[in-house]
Short mmCIF file of C-alpha atoms in Angstrom, two decimals:
data_model
loop_
_atom_site.label_atom_id
_atom_site.label_comp_id
_atom_site.label_asym_id
_atom_site.label_seq_id
_atom_site.Cartn_x
_atom_site.Cartn_y
_atom_site.Cartn_z
CA UNK Y 1 28.18 -65.85 -42.54
CA UNK Y 2 30.39 -64.74 -45.42
CA UNK Y 3 33.71 -66.42 -46.19
CA UNK Y 4 35.87 -63.54 -44.87
CA UNK Y 5 33.93 -63.64 -41.57
CA UNK Y 6 34.41 -67.41 -41.36
CA UNK Y 7 38.14 -67.04 -41.89
CA UNK Y 8 38.38 -64.76 -38.85
CA UNK Y 9 37.50 -67.73 -36.62
CA UNK Y 10 40.56 -69.95 -36.94
CA UNK Y 11 39.47 -72.17 -34.03
CA UNK Y 12 36.04 -73.77 -34.26
CA UNK Y 13 33.84 -74.28 -31.21
CA UNK Y 14 32.91 -77.80 -30.16
CA UNK Y 15 29.17 -78.56 -29.67
CA UNK Y 16 29.68 -80.41 -26.39
CA UNK Y 17 26.00 -81.14 -25.79
CA UNK Y 18 25.81 -83.11 -29.04
CA UNK Y 19 27.70 -85.92 -27.29
CA UNK Y 20 24.87 -86.31 -24.76
CA UNK Y 21 21.76 -86.42 -26.98
CA UNK Y 22 21.32 -90.20 -26.76
CA UNK Y 23 21.60 -90.47 -22.97
CA UNK Y 24 19.69 -87.52 -21.54
CA UNK Y 25 18.23 -88.49 -18.18
CA UNK Y 26 20.78 -91.23 -17.48
CA UNK Y 27 23.77 -90.76 -15.14
CA UNK Y 28 27.13 -90.24 -16.81
CA UNK Y 29 28.35 -93.55 -15.35
CA UNK Y 30 25.93 -95.35 -17.71
CA UNK Y 31 26.85 -93.27 -20.78
CA UNK Y 32 28.89 -94.26 -23.82
CA UNK Y 33 32.67 -93.98 -23.90
CA UNK Y 34 32.54 -90.95 -26.21
CA UNK Y 35 30.23 -89.10 -23.81
CA UNK Y 36 32.41 -89.89 -20.80
CA UNK Y 37 35.48 -88.82 -22.76
CA UNK Y 38 33.81 -85.52 -23.73
CA UNK Y 39 33.37 -84.58 -20.06
CA UNK Y 40 36.95 -85.57 -19.25
CA UNK Y 41 38.42 -83.71 -22.22
CA UNK Y 42 36.39 -80.58 -21.67
CA UNK Y 43 37.40 -80.48 -18.01
CA UNK Y 44 41.06 -80.78 -19.04
CA UNK Y 45 40.96 -78.05 -21.68
CA UNK Y 46 39.09 -75.67 -19.36
CA UNK Y 47 41.68 -76.23 -16.64
CA UNK Y 48 44.42 -75.61 -19.21
CA UNK Y 49 42.75 -72.32 -20.18
CA UNK Y 50 43.17 -71.11 -16.58
CA UNK Y 51 46.96 -71.18 -16.88
CA UNK Y 52 47.64 -74.16 -14.63
CA UNK Y 53 50.32 -76.71 -15.52
CA UNK Y 54 50.12 -80.11 -17.17
CA UNK Y 55 50.50 -82.04 -13.93
CA UNK Y 56 47.33 -80.53 -12.45
CA UNK Y 57 45.39 -80.95 -15.71
CA UNK Y 58 46.36 -84.61 -16.03
CA UNK Y 59 45.63 -85.30 -12.37
CA UNK Y 60 42.12 -83.84 -12.72
CA UNK Y 61 41.41 -85.78 -15.91
CA UNK Y 62 42.55 -88.97 -14.20
CA UNK Y 63 40.28 -88.26 -11.22
CA UNK Y 64 37.24 -88.09 -13.51
CA UNK Y 65 38.32 -91.15 -15.48
CA UNK Y 66 38.64 -93.28 -12.34
CA UNK Y 67 35.15 -92.29 -11.18
CA UNK Y 68 33.78 -93.26 -14.61
CA UNK Y 69 35.58 -96.60 -14.61
CA UNK Y 70 37.80 -95.93 -17.62
CA UNK Y 71 41.49 -95.25 -18.28
CA UNK Y 72 42.75 -91.92 -19.63
CA UNK Y 73 46.15 -91.02 -21.07
CA UNK Y 74 46.89 -87.45 -22.09
CA UNK Y 75 49.63 -85.51 -23.87
CA UNK Y 76 49.35 -81.87 -22.73
CA UNK Y 77 50.93 -78.72 -24.12
CA UNK Y 78 50.45 -75.01 -23.57
CA UNK Y 79 47.40 -74.73 -25.83
CA UNK Y 80 46.35 -78.27 -26.69
CA UNK Y 81 45.53 -81.70 -25.31
CA UNK Y 82 45.60 -85.00 -27.17
CA UNK Y 83 44.05 -87.72 -25.04
CA UNK Y 84 42.76 -91.28 -25.30
CA UNK Y 85 40.11 -92.90 -23.14
CA UNK Y 86 40.09 -96.71 -22.89
CA UNK Y 87 37.22 -98.91 -21.73
CA UNK Y 88 38.11 -102.57 -22.11
CA UNK Y 89 38.78 -103.15 -25.79
CA UNK Y 90 37.21 -99.85 -26.86
CA UNK Y 91 39.26 -96.67 -27.34
CA UNK Y 92 38.30 -93.08 -27.99
CA UNK Y 93 40.87 -90.43 -28.97
CA UNK Y 94 40.32 -86.70 -29.24
CA UNK Y 95 42.44 -83.58 -29.84
CA UNK Y 96 41.44 -80.26 -28.25
CA UNK Y 97 43.06 -76.84 -28.47
CA UNK Y 98 42.75 -73.27 -27.22
CA UNK Y 99 43.13 -70.14 -29.32
CA UNK Y 100 45.01 -68.33 -26.56
CA UNK Y 101 46.23 -68.78 -23.01
CA UNK Y 102 45.64 -66.63 -19.96
CA UNK Y 103 45.56 -66.80 -16.17
CA UNK Y 104 42.29 -66.95 -14.26
CA UNK Y 105 42.64 -68.13 -10.66
CA UNK Y 106 38.93 -67.70 -9.92
CA UNK Y 107 37.96 -70.00 -12.79
CA UNK Y 108 40.69 -72.41 -11.69
CA UNK Y 109 39.11 -72.55 -8.22
CA UNK Y 110 35.69 -73.32 -9.71
CA UNK Y 111 37.14 -76.02 -11.94
CA UNK Y 112 38.97 -77.68 -9.06
CA UNK Y 113 35.74 -77.61 -7.04
CA UNK Y 114 33.97 -79.29 -9.99
CA UNK Y 115 36.63 -82.02 -10.01
CA UNK Y 116 36.57 -82.48 -6.24
CA UNK Y 117 32.77 -82.87 -6.20
CA UNK Y 118 32.64 -85.06 -9.30
CA UNK Y 119 32.57 -88.33 -7.33
CA UNK Y 120 29.30 -87.41 -5.61
CA UNK Y 121 27.75 -85.84 -8.73
CA UNK Y 122 28.63 -88.34 -11.43
CA UNK Y 123 26.28 -91.06 -10.17
CA UNK Y 124 23.22 -88.79 -10.19
CA UNK Y 125 23.90 -86.31 -13.02
CA UNK Y 126 23.76 -86.93 -16.74
CA UNK Y 127 26.44 -85.89 -19.18
CA UNK Y 128 24.18 -83.08 -20.39
CA UNK Y 129 23.82 -81.74 -16.84
CA UNK Y 130 27.58 -81.92 -16.26
CA UNK Y 131 28.20 -80.04 -19.50
CA UNK Y 132 25.68 -77.43 -18.36
CA UNK Y 133 27.72 -76.98 -15.17
CA UNK Y 134 30.83 -76.54 -17.28
CA UNK Y 135 28.92 -74.07 -19.50
CA UNK Y 136 28.22 -71.96 -16.43
CA UNK Y 137 31.89 -71.98 -15.37
CA UNK Y 138 33.01 -71.18 -18.92
CA UNK Y 139 30.65 -68.21 -19.21
CA UNK Y 140 32.05 -66.55 -16.08
CA UNK Y 141 34.85 -64.34 -17.35
CA UNK Y 142 37.05 -61.89 -15.49
CA UNK Y 143 35.84 -60.11 -12.38
CA UNK Y 144 37.50 -56.85 -13.29
CA UNK Y 145 37.16 -54.23 -16.01
CA UNK Y 146 40.18 -53.00 -18.01
CA UNK Y 147 40.23 -49.88 -15.82
CA UNK Y 148 40.34 -52.00 -12.64
CA UNK Y 149 43.11 -54.15 -14.11
CA UNK Y 150 44.98 -50.96 -14.97
CA UNK Y 151 44.73 -49.80 -11.35
CA UNK Y 152 45.91 -53.23 -10.13
CA UNK Y 153 48.95 -53.03 -12.43
CA UNK Y 154 49.59 -49.45 -11.31
CA UNK Y 155 49.64 -50.52 -7.65
CA UNK Y 156 51.78 -53.59 -8.34
CA UNK Y 157 54.39 -51.78 -10.45
CA UNK Y 158 54.52 -48.80 -8.10
CA UNK Y 159 55.31 -51.21 -5.26
CA UNK Y 160 57.75 -53.06 -7.52
CA UNK Y 161 59.54 -49.76 -8.14
CA UNK Y 162 60.18 -49.23 -4.44
CA UNK Y 163 61.42 -52.82 -4.00
CA UNK Y 164 63.93 -52.24 -6.80
CA UNK Y 165 65.22 -49.11 -5.08
CA UNK Y 166 63.04 -46.34 -6.51
CA UNK Y 167 61.61 -43.43 -4.55
CA UNK Y 168 58.29 -41.53 -4.57
CA UNK Y 169 58.90 -39.82 -7.94
CA UNK Y 170 59.67 -43.08 -9.74
CA UNK Y 171 56.76 -44.79 -7.97
CA UNK Y 172 54.31 -42.08 -9.03
CA UNK Y 173 55.42 -42.13 -12.67
CA UNK Y 174 55.40 -45.94 -12.74
CA UNK Y 175 51.87 -45.85 -11.29
CA UNK Y 176 50.60 -43.84 -14.25
CA UNK Y 177 52.67 -45.69 -16.85
CA UNK Y 178 51.80 -49.22 -15.71
CA UNK Y 179 48.15 -48.34 -15.16
CA UNK Y 180 47.77 -46.94 -18.67
CA UNK Y 181 49.74 -49.78 -20.26
CA UNK Y 182 47.85 -52.63 -18.62
CA UNK Y 183 44.47 -50.97 -19.17
CA UNK Y 184 45.29 -50.78 -22.87
CA UNK Y 185 46.48 -54.40 -22.89
CA UNK Y 186 43.26 -55.57 -21.21
CA UNK Y 187 41.17 -53.76 -23.83
CA UNK Y 188 43.23 -55.25 -26.65
CA UNK Y 189 42.90 -58.74 -25.13
CA UNK Y 190 39.12 -58.32 -25.10
CA UNK Y 191 39.29 -57.91 -28.86
CA UNK Y 192 41.48 -61.05 -29.11
CA UNK Y 193 44.40 -59.22 -30.71
CA UNK Y 194 47.57 -61.21 -31.20
CA UNK Y 195 50.18 -61.65 -28.46
CA UNK Y 196 52.99 -59.73 -30.16
CA UNK Y 197 50.79 -56.71 -30.83
CA UNK Y 198 49.30 -56.58 -27.31
CA UNK Y 199 52.71 -56.92 -25.67
CA UNK Y 200 54.62 -54.41 -27.79
CA UNK Y 201 51.92 -51.73 -27.85
CA UNK Y 202 51.10 -51.90 -24.14
CA UNK Y 203 54.78 -51.77 -23.13
CA UNK Y 204 55.44 -48.85 -25.49
CA UNK Y 205 52.41 -46.99 -24.17
CA UNK Y 206 53.48 -47.55 -20.56
CA UNK Y 207 56.97 -46.17 -21.26
CA UNK Y 208 55.55 -43.14 -23.08
CA UNK Y 209 53.14 -42.34 -20.25
CA UNK Y 210 55.98 -42.68 -17.70
CA UNK Y 211 58.09 -40.25 -19.73
CA UNK Y 212 55.24 -37.77 -20.07
CA UNK Y 213 54.55 -37.92 -16.34
CA UNK Y 214 58.21 -37.36 -15.52
CA UNK Y 215 58.46 -34.51 -18.03
CA UNK Y 216 55.43 -32.87 -16.41
CA UNK Y 217 57.02 -33.14 -12.97
CA UNK Y 218 60.29 -31.71 -14.32
CA UNK Y 219 58.53 -28.64 -15.72
CA UNK Y 220 56.18 -28.09 -12.77
CA UNK Y 221 58.38 -29.04 -9.81
CA UNK Y 222 61.92 -29.07 -11.25
CA UNK Y 223 62.56 -32.71 -10.31
CA UNK Y 224 65.82 -34.28 -11.47
CA UNK Y 225 66.05 -36.11 -14.79
CA UNK Y 226 67.83 -38.88 -12.86
CA UNK Y 227 64.37 -40.17 -11.93
CA UNK Y 228 64.10 -41.59 -15.44
CA UNK Y 229 65.77 -44.65 -13.90
CA UNK Y 230 62.34 -46.00 -13.02
CA UNK Y 231 60.82 -46.00 -16.50
CA UNK Y 232 61.48 -49.70 -16.91
CA UNK Y 233 59.34 -50.39 -13.82
CA UNK Y 234 56.28 -49.12 -15.65
CA UNK Y 235 56.36 -52.15 -17.98
CA UNK Y 236 56.86 -54.87 -15.37
CA UNK Y 237 53.14 -55.72 -15.43
CA UNK Y 238 53.96 -57.71 -18.56
CA UNK Y 239 56.15 -60.22 -16.68
CA UNK Y 240 54.85 -63.75 -17.55
CA UNK Y 241 55.14 -65.10 -14.03
CA UNK Y 242 52.60 -67.92 -14.34
CA UNK Y 243 54.10 -69.57 -17.45
CA UNK Y 244 57.63 -69.08 -16.10
CA UNK Y 245 56.83 -70.84 -12.82
CA UNK Y 246 54.52 -73.54 -14.21
CA UNK Y 247 57.11 -74.38 -16.88
CA UNK Y 248 59.60 -75.21 -14.14
CA UNK Y 249 57.04 -77.34 -12.29
CA UNK Y 250 56.13 -79.23 -15.47
CA UNK Y 251 59.78 -79.87 -16.29
CA UNK Y 252 60.30 -81.18 -12.76
CA UNK Y 253 57.48 -83.69 -13.38
CA UNK Y 254 59.01 -84.59 -16.78
CA UNK Y 255 56.10 -83.06 -18.67
CA UNK Y 256 58.65 -81.93 -21.23
CA UNK Y 257 56.23 -80.78 -23.92
CA UNK Y 258 54.20 -78.56 -21.64
CA UNK Y 259 57.26 -77.29 -19.76
CA UNK Y 260 59.18 -76.31 -22.90
CA UNK Y 261 56.14 -74.75 -24.57
CA UNK Y 262 55.39 -72.66 -21.48
CA UNK Y 263 59.01 -71.60 -21.20
CA UNK Y 264 59.06 -70.62 -24.88
CA UNK Y 265 55.85 -68.63 -24.45
CA UNK Y 266 57.33 -66.75 -21.49
CA UNK Y 267 60.55 -66.06 -23.38
CA UNK Y 268 58.58 -64.69 -26.34
CA UNK Y 269 56.77 -62.21 -24.09
CA UNK Y 270 60.00 -61.14 -22.39
CA UNK Y 271 61.78 -60.74 -25.73
CA UNK Y 272 59.01 -58.68 -27.34
CA UNK Y 273 58.55 -56.54 -24.21
CA UNK Y 274 62.24 -55.80 -23.66
CA UNK Y 275 62.87 -55.07 -27.33
CA UNK Y 276 59.89 -52.70 -27.43
CA UNK Y 277 61.12 -50.94 -24.29
CA UNK Y 278 64.66 -50.75 -25.67
CA UNK Y 279 63.48 -49.12 -28.91
CA UNK Y 280 61.38 -46.63 -26.92
CA UNK Y 281 64.40 -45.89 -24.74
CA UNK Y 282 66.44 -45.03 -27.83
CA UNK Y 283 63.67 -42.81 -29.21
CA UNK Y 284 63.02 -41.06 -25.88
CA UNK Y 285 66.72 -40.90 -24.89
CA UNK Y 286 66.23 -42.95 -21.72
CA UNK Y 287 68.98 -45.00 -20.13
CA UNK Y 288 68.84 -47.65 -17.38
CA UNK Y 289 70.70 -46.32 -14.38
CA UNK Y 290 70.89 -46.88 -10.64
CA UNK Y 291 68.22 -45.35 -8.42
CA UNK Y 292 69.00 -42.51 -6.07
CA UNK Y 293 69.59 -43.64 -2.48
CA UNK Y 294 66.54 -43.32 -0.19
CA UNK Y 295 68.59 -43.17 3.01
CA UNK Y 296 66.40 -45.59 5.02
CA UNK Y 297 67.67 -47.42 8.08
CA UNK Y 298 67.26 -51.20 8.41
CA UNK Y 299 64.00 -51.07 10.40
CA UNK Y 300 62.39 -48.60 8.01
CA UNK Y 301 63.58 -50.60 5.04
CA UNK Y 302 62.08 -53.85 6.35
CA UNK Y 303 58.77 -52.17 7.21
CA UNK Y 304 58.41 -50.49 3.83
CA UNK Y 305 59.47 -53.66 2.02
CA UNK Y 306 56.76 -55.62 3.83
CA UNK Y 307 54.14 -53.04 2.82
CA UNK Y 308 55.37 -52.75 -0.77
CA UNK Y 309 55.62 -56.53 -1.19
CA UNK Y 310 52.05 -56.96 0.05
CA UNK Y 311 50.64 -54.42 -2.38
CA UNK Y 312 52.82 -55.67 -5.23
CA UNK Y 313 51.60 -59.25 -4.83
CA UNK Y 314 48.03 -58.08 -4.20
CA UNK Y 315 48.06 -56.12 -7.46
CA UNK Y 316 49.49 -59.02 -9.47
CA UNK Y 317 46.96 -61.40 -7.94
CA UNK Y 318 44.10 -59.10 -8.98
CA UNK Y 319 45.57 -59.09 -12.50
CA UNK Y 320 45.25 -62.90 -12.39
CA UNK Y 321 41.50 -62.45 -11.68
CA UNK Y 322 41.74 -63.46 -8.02
CA UNK Y 323 38.95 -62.39 -5.66
CA UNK Y 324 40.00 -59.94 -2.95
CA UNK Y 325 40.30 -62.54 -0.20
CA UNK Y 326 42.61 -64.73 -2.24
CA UNK Y 327 44.64 -61.70 -3.38
CA UNK Y 328 45.05 -60.52 0.22
CA UNK Y 329 46.16 -63.98 1.36
CA UNK Y 330 48.71 -64.17 -1.45
CA UNK Y 331 49.81 -60.64 -0.51
CA UNK Y 332 50.58 -61.66 3.08
CA UNK Y 333 52.55 -64.70 1.90
CA UNK Y 334 54.41 -62.61 -0.66
CA UNK Y 335 55.19 -59.88 1.87
CA UNK Y 336 56.85 -62.37 4.21
CA UNK Y 337 58.64 -64.36 1.50
CA UNK Y 338 59.88 -61.44 -0.61
CA UNK Y 339 61.06 -59.37 2.35
CA UNK Y 340 62.93 -62.41 3.65
CA UNK Y 341 64.55 -62.79 0.22
CA UNK Y 342 65.66 -59.15 0.08
CA UNK Y 343 67.02 -59.16 3.63
CA UNK Y 344 68.97 -62.35 2.95
CA UNK Y 345 70.75 -60.47 0.18
CA UNK Y 346 71.31 -57.25 2.16
CA UNK Y 347 71.98 -58.57 5.67
CA UNK Y 348 73.23 -62.14 5.20
CA UNK Y 349 75.08 -61.48 1.91
CA UNK Y 350 73.31 -64.33 0.10
CA UNK Y 351 73.75 -64.46 -3.69
CA UNK Y 352 70.51 -63.25 -5.32
CA UNK Y 353 69.72 -66.67 -6.80
CA UNK Y 354 70.17 -68.46 -3.45
CA UNK Y 355 67.99 -65.86 -1.75
CA UNK Y 356 65.35 -66.29 -4.48
CA UNK Y 357 65.31 -70.05 -3.85
CA UNK Y 358 64.82 -69.48 -0.11
CA UNK Y 359 62.07 -66.91 -0.72
CA UNK Y 360 60.19 -69.22 -3.11
CA UNK Y 361 60.61 -72.16 -0.72
CA UNK Y 362 59.17 -70.10 2.12
CA UNK Y 363 56.26 -68.95 -0.09
CA UNK Y 364 55.50 -72.56 -1.02
CA UNK Y 365 55.56 -73.72 2.60
CA UNK Y 366 53.33 -70.86 3.75
CA UNK Y 367 50.88 -71.56 0.91
CA UNK Y 368 50.71 -75.21 1.93
CA UNK Y 369 49.86 -74.20 5.49
CA UNK Y 370 47.12 -71.78 4.46
CA UNK Y 371 45.54 -73.33 1.34
CA UNK Y 372 43.12 -75.50 3.30
CA UNK Y 373 41.87 -72.62 5.44
CA UNK Y 374 41.26 -70.28 2.48
CA UNK Y 375 39.99 -73.06 0.22
CA UNK Y 376 41.82 -71.98 -2.95
CA UNK Y 377 44.28 -73.95 -5.10
CA UNK Y 378 47.88 -73.82 -3.92
CA UNK Y 379 49.13 -72.45 -7.26
CA UNK Y 380 46.76 -69.48 -6.89
CA UNK Y 381 48.71 -68.50 -3.78
CA UNK Y 382 52.27 -69.46 -4.67
CA UNK Y 383 52.69 -68.00 -8.16
CA UNK Y 384 51.38 -64.46 -7.40
CA UNK Y 385 53.47 -64.39 -4.23
CA UNK Y 386 56.74 -64.97 -6.14
CA UNK Y 387 55.97 -63.17 -9.42
CA UNK Y 388 57.34 -60.09 -7.73
CA UNK Y 389 60.69 -61.90 -7.45
CA UNK Y 390 61.03 -62.43 -11.23
CA UNK Y 391 63.99 -60.22 -12.30
CA UNK Y 392 62.32 -58.17 -15.03
CA UNK Y 393 64.76 -55.29 -14.53
CA UNK Y 394 67.74 -57.62 -14.97
CA UNK Y 395 66.28 -59.01 -18.20
CA UNK Y 396 65.71 -55.54 -19.59
CA UNK Y 397 69.23 -54.41 -18.71
CA UNK Y 398 70.57 -57.53 -20.43
CA UNK Y 399 68.70 -56.77 -23.67
CA UNK Y 400 69.53 -53.05 -23.51
CA UNK Y 401 73.25 -53.62 -23.11
CA UNK Y 402 73.36 -56.33 -25.77
CA UNK Y 403 71.47 -53.94 -28.06
CA UNK Y 404 74.15 -51.28 -27.67
CA UNK Y 405 76.83 -54.00 -28.16
CA UNK Y 406 78.00 -53.90 -24.55
CA UNK Y 407 78.06 -57.68 -24.62
CA UNK Y 408 79.94 -58.36 -21.38
CA UNK Y 409 77.58 -56.19 -19.31
CA UNK Y 410 74.55 -57.69 -21.05
CA UNK Y 411 75.83 -61.21 -20.41
CA UNK Y 412 76.32 -60.39 -16.72
CA UNK Y 413 72.71 -59.20 -16.27
CA UNK Y 414 71.38 -62.10 -18.35
CA UNK Y 415 73.29 -64.64 -16.24
CA UNK Y 416 72.01 -63.07 -13.01
CA UNK Y 417 68.45 -63.15 -14.34
CA UNK Y 418 68.64 -66.77 -15.49
CA UNK Y 419 69.98 -67.98 -12.15
CA UNK Y 420 67.11 -66.29 -10.31
CA UNK Y 421 64.52 -67.53 -12.79
CA UNK Y 422 65.76 -71.12 -12.34
CA UNK Y 423 65.83 -70.76 -8.55
CA UNK Y 424 62.21 -69.59 -8.20
CA UNK Y 425 60.40 -72.70 -9.51
CA UNK Y 426 62.95 -74.91 -7.74
CA UNK Y 427 61.95 -73.32 -4.43
CA UNK Y 428 58.27 -74.02 -5.09
CA UNK Y 429 59.03 -77.55 -6.31
CA UNK Y 430 60.92 -78.49 -3.16
CA UNK Y 431 58.22 -76.94 -0.98
CA UNK Y 432 55.68 -79.08 -2.86
CA UNK Y 433 57.84 -82.19 -2.48
CA UNK Y 434 58.07 -81.58 1.27
CA UNK Y 435 54.35 -81.04 1.79
CA UNK Y 436 52.52 -83.06 -0.90
CA UNK Y 437 53.06 -86.83 -0.98
CA UNK Y 438 51.25 -87.16 -4.33
CA UNK Y 439 53.63 -84.67 -5.95
CA UNK Y 440 56.83 -86.29 -4.71
CA UNK Y 441 56.13 -89.56 -6.55
CA UNK Y 442 56.47 -89.90 -10.32
CA UNK Y 443 53.69 -92.52 -10.49
#
């Protein structure tokens, strides 16, 4: 390999099986401290690569350490783990890192199953065999092609458009815009292109496709230009729901490093996406405006919100690489929780942030009731079900108005968005405190 080719790989792979050469054929419980630590560390970094928070990663590493009769302490961030394993007077410290982060609920399920079955496997499997199991999990990538992920985003953002007040025209244009944008992002991610480039280009492409679709409808069917109000919905597939929510959970557990890094990561994505959309809006002469009234009565509104919430959450869950059964379960939870949230605002006059807290709390409680029957991690149900509540439209309006120096209006939308964003993880946290005795204790 030439030097320029070597420089492309800024993160070197770890030869995990090299740790096990001296103890092949012996159970991991009889292995050296470095071999035991390699299994613990690799499990932690693979869980971290799925998008789950520091609390779950540390809990899983501790589970393995207890079964192996050693002590493990870990400092966990968004992309790295520094951990020490202690066996009597012997210590072993290692630092591991990822080159990128993503969300993969299917891989998360397999990793949690590996951890849950470790107690029965560790006494009869060698370290080499355990690493081979982890190899198999690592090699299983996403279920869905870029085209399928594009369709999932198209469905999710089309449903999102209705929930924000848009009608059939806005939904159709958002379908094409979001589908094209997320398909492009998935293809760029496959080539490991940098975060800023993937975010800005995919958002810009989504807005352009929305505009082209609307322009085509204007020329062919003479639809009103007022339907440009929905162009921002075509980029909502970019919302970093997982890092937003897991950052709040980590901060609640005083995992400050992980929580702040995840929050920063989410803010970076939001900032790049909204700035890209704002620049496109200036170039294409688009302005955020209120949607035209749909004229639905209360019963129709509730029915359509239930349907749209289901498909919105289902689409986002597919984007997180969830299998259909898990996505459908999250969709049902999201339909109930999000519709409740919206009706609390419309019928009970709740402030949006208070309604968001109630919706997230309900989603967390429903996920706790159903997680055992579906067999998937709780976070795989809760986060997709409330991603649809993240106020992406509010954030964009904040950036747009600040960009045109309408500071007071921008500050209003930003304040509304921040209150909702803080309320969502709080709802999940209190649901977890109410239903999980291990989570409610700091020890």
